[in-house]
PDB file of C-alpha atoms in Angstrom:
ATOM      1  CA  UNK A   1      29.000  64.193 214.483  1.00  0.00           C
ATOM      2  CA  UNK A   2      31.604  65.004 211.452  1.00  0.00           C
ATOM      3  CA  UNK A   3      32.700  61.842 209.888  1.00  0.00           C
ATOM      4  CA  UNK A   4      36.459  60.986 210.050  1.00  0.00           C
ATOM      5  CA  UNK A   5      36.358  62.337 206.002  1.00  0.00           C
ATOM      6  CA  UNK A   6      36.438  66.086 207.098  1.00  0.00           C
ATOM      7  CA  UNK A   7      40.080  65.323 208.699  1.00  0.00           C
ATOM      8  CA  UNK A   8      41.261  63.753 205.499  1.00  0.00           C
ATOM      9  CA  UNK A   9      40.972  67.033 203.374  1.00  0.00           C
ATOM     10  CA  UNK A  10      44.955  68.313 202.078  1.00  0.00           C
ATOM     11  CA  UNK A  11      44.819  71.758 203.927  1.00  0.00           C
ATOM     12  CA  UNK A  12      48.150  72.824 201.590  1.00  0.00           C
ATOM     13  CA  UNK A  13      46.547  71.699 198.666  1.00  0.00           C
ATOM     14  CA  UNK A  14      43.417  73.700 199.426  1.00  0.00           C
ATOM     15  CA  UNK A  15      45.595  76.817 199.678  1.00  0.00           C
ATOM     16  CA  UNK A  16      48.384  76.539 197.222  1.00  0.00           C
ATOM     17  CA  UNK A  17      47.082  78.699 194.502  1.00  0.00           C
ATOM     18  CA  UNK A  18      45.882  81.723 196.717  1.00  0.00           C
ATOM     19  CA  UNK A  19      47.972  84.675 196.430  1.00  0.00           C
ATOM     20  CA  UNK A  20      46.229  87.110 198.705  1.00  0.00           C
ATOM     21  CA  UNK A  21      48.115  87.546 201.834  1.00  0.00           C
ATOM     22  CA  UNK A  22      46.097  90.251 203.271  1.00  0.00           C
ATOM     23  CA  UNK A  23      44.459  89.484 206.900  1.00  0.00           C
ATOM     24  CA  UNK A  24      41.805  91.337 208.739  1.00  0.00           C
ATOM     25  CA  UNK A  25      42.765  90.346 212.133  1.00  0.00           C
ATOM     26  CA  UNK A  26      40.967  93.194 213.922  1.00  0.00           C
ATOM     27  CA  UNK A  27      37.633  92.479 212.578  1.00  0.00           C
ATOM     28  CA  UNK A  28      37.997  88.396 213.005  1.00  0.00           C
ATOM     29  CA  UNK A  29      39.009  89.475 216.870  1.00  0.00           C
ATOM     30  CA  UNK A  30      35.989  91.538 217.220  1.00  0.00           C
ATOM     31  CA  UNK A  31      33.827  88.903 215.886  1.00  0.00           C
ATOM     32  CA  UNK A  32      35.323  86.190 218.257  1.00  0.00           C
ATOM     33  CA  UNK A  33      34.886  88.846 221.091  1.00  0.00           C
ATOM     34  CA  UNK A  34      31.001  89.069 220.268  1.00  0.00           C
ATOM     35  CA  UNK A  35      30.433  85.419 220.177  1.00  0.00           C
ATOM     36  CA  UNK A  36      32.323  84.741 223.700  1.00  0.00           C
ATOM     37  CA  UNK A  37      31.775  87.550 225.409  1.00  0.00           C
ATOM     38  CA  UNK A  38      28.755  85.600 227.430  1.00  0.00           C
ATOM     39  CA  UNK A  39      30.497  83.440 228.929  1.00  0.00           C
ATOM     40  CA  UNK A  40      34.219  83.976 228.828  1.00  0.00           C
ATOM     41  CA  UNK A  41      37.022  81.354 227.542  1.00  0.00           C
ATOM     42  CA  UNK A  42      40.372  81.221 225.851  1.00  0.00           C
ATOM     43  CA  UNK A  43      40.979  82.058 221.980  1.00  0.00           C
ATOM     44  CA  UNK A  44      43.935  80.930 219.884  1.00  0.00           C
ATOM     45  CA  UNK A  45      44.973  82.773 217.168  1.00  0.00           C
ATOM     46  CA  UNK A  46      47.905  82.056 214.414  1.00  0.00           C
ATOM     47  CA  UNK A  47      48.587  84.385 212.624  1.00  0.00           C
ATOM     48  CA  UNK A  48      51.470  84.566 209.835  1.00  0.00           C
ATOM     49  CA  UNK A  49      51.177  87.817 208.488  1.00  0.00           C
ATOM     50  CA  UNK A  50      50.561  91.405 209.450  1.00  0.00           C
ATOM     51  CA  UNK A  51      46.984  93.016 209.727  1.00  0.00           C
ATOM     52  CA  UNK A  52      46.682  94.876 206.812  1.00  0.00           C
ATOM     53  CA  UNK A  53      42.663  95.116 206.428  1.00  0.00           C
ATOM     54  CA  UNK A  54      39.854  96.925 208.381  1.00  0.00           C
ATOM     55  CA  UNK A  55      40.178  97.977 212.159  1.00  0.00           C
ATOM     56  CA  UNK A  56      43.249  97.046 214.116  1.00  0.00           C
ATOM     57  CA  UNK A  57      45.234  97.816 210.573  1.00  0.00           C
ATOM     58  CA  UNK A  58      48.885  98.013 210.688  1.00  0.00           C
ATOM     59  CA  UNK A  59      51.721  99.604 208.964  1.00  0.00           C
ATOM     60  CA  UNK A  60      55.452  98.336 208.525  1.00  0.00           C
ATOM     61  CA  UNK A  61      57.334 101.688 210.307  1.00  0.00           C
ATOM     62  CA  UNK A  62      60.714 100.601 211.041  1.00  0.00           C
ATOM     63  CA  UNK A  63      62.148 101.199 207.129  1.00  0.00           C
ATOM     64  CA  UNK A  64      64.212 104.072 207.837  1.00  0.00           C
ATOM     65  CA  UNK A  65      67.388 102.975 209.719  1.00  0.00           C
ATOM     66  CA  UNK A  66      68.135 106.979 209.735  1.00  0.00           C
ATOM     67  CA  UNK A  67      65.192 107.198 212.428  1.00  0.00           C
ATOM     68  CA  UNK A  68      67.358 104.803 215.104  1.00  0.00           C
ATOM     69  CA  UNK A  69      69.502 106.172 217.625  1.00  0.00           C
ATOM     70  CA  UNK A  70      67.337 109.798 217.257  1.00  0.00           C
ATOM     71  CA  UNK A  71      63.993 111.755 219.296  1.00  0.00           C
ATOM     72  CA  UNK A  72      62.163 110.123 216.198  1.00  0.00           C
ATOM     73  CA  UNK A  73      62.788 106.500 217.314  1.00  0.00           C
ATOM     74  CA  UNK A  74      60.274 106.987 220.099  1.00  0.00           C
ATOM     75  CA  UNK A  75      57.405 107.377 217.269  1.00  0.00           C
ATOM     76  CA  UNK A  76      58.091 103.994 216.605  1.00  0.00           C
ATOM     77  CA  UNK A  77      57.350 102.198 219.998  1.00  0.00           C
ATOM     78  CA  UNK A  78      53.907 104.536 220.401  1.00  0.00           C
ATOM     79  CA  UNK A  79      50.820 102.909 219.181  1.00  0.00           C
ATOM     80  CA  UNK A  80      49.314 103.376 215.569  1.00  0.00           C
ATOM     81  CA  UNK A  81      45.763 102.776 216.911  1.00  0.00           C
ATOM     82  CA  UNK A  82      44.375 102.753 219.701  1.00  0.00           C
ATOM     83  CA  UNK A  83      42.209  99.358 218.419  1.00  0.00           C
ATOM     84  CA  UNK A  84      44.444  97.017 220.253  1.00  0.00           C
ATOM     85  CA  UNK A  85      44.121  98.507 223.951  1.00  0.00           C
ATOM     86  CA  UNK A  86      40.990  99.033 223.929  1.00  0.00           C
ATOM     87  CA  UNK A  87      40.601  95.463 223.066  1.00  0.00           C
ATOM     88  CA  UNK A  88      42.662  93.979 225.596  1.00  0.00           C
ATOM     89  CA  UNK A  89      40.364  95.988 227.960  1.00  0.00           C
ATOM     90  CA  UNK A  90      37.162  94.498 226.972  1.00  0.00           C
ATOM     91  CA  UNK A  91      38.687  91.041 226.606  1.00  0.00           C
ATOM     92  CA  UNK A  92      40.055  91.423 230.286  1.00  0.00           C
ATOM     93  CA  UNK A  93      36.601  92.687 231.275  1.00  0.00           C
ATOM     94  CA  UNK A  94      34.937  89.398 230.188  1.00  0.00           C
ATOM     95  CA  UNK A  95      37.607  87.029 230.963  1.00  0.00           C
ATOM     96  CA  UNK A  96      38.723  86.360 227.473  1.00  0.00           C
ATOM     97  CA  UNK A  97      42.159  85.071 227.046  1.00  0.00           C
ATOM     98  CA  UNK A  98      44.071  85.687 223.526  1.00  0.00           C
ATOM     99  CA  UNK A  99      46.953  83.525 222.718  1.00  0.00           C
TER     100      UNK A  99
END
């Protein structure tokens, strides 16, 4: 049994000096899938930055406003990486919901 002392840890003060804003969402999602694929279930994910490390990393692609309204704008709507499409298929196959 976990003691109530664990709940009293002030989280904001634990991370107040953290300046790392990198996120490895793809590897974390794959690890969660590896653990859950035998049973299925639901995974709640809270993320406050764009994934920037490992598989599934994303780059900011909307900086050039000259692209909007041209044929090049369509490229912004296409996925950069097939990781998320394949991961969605795998999660669905094993009845795992990610919210």
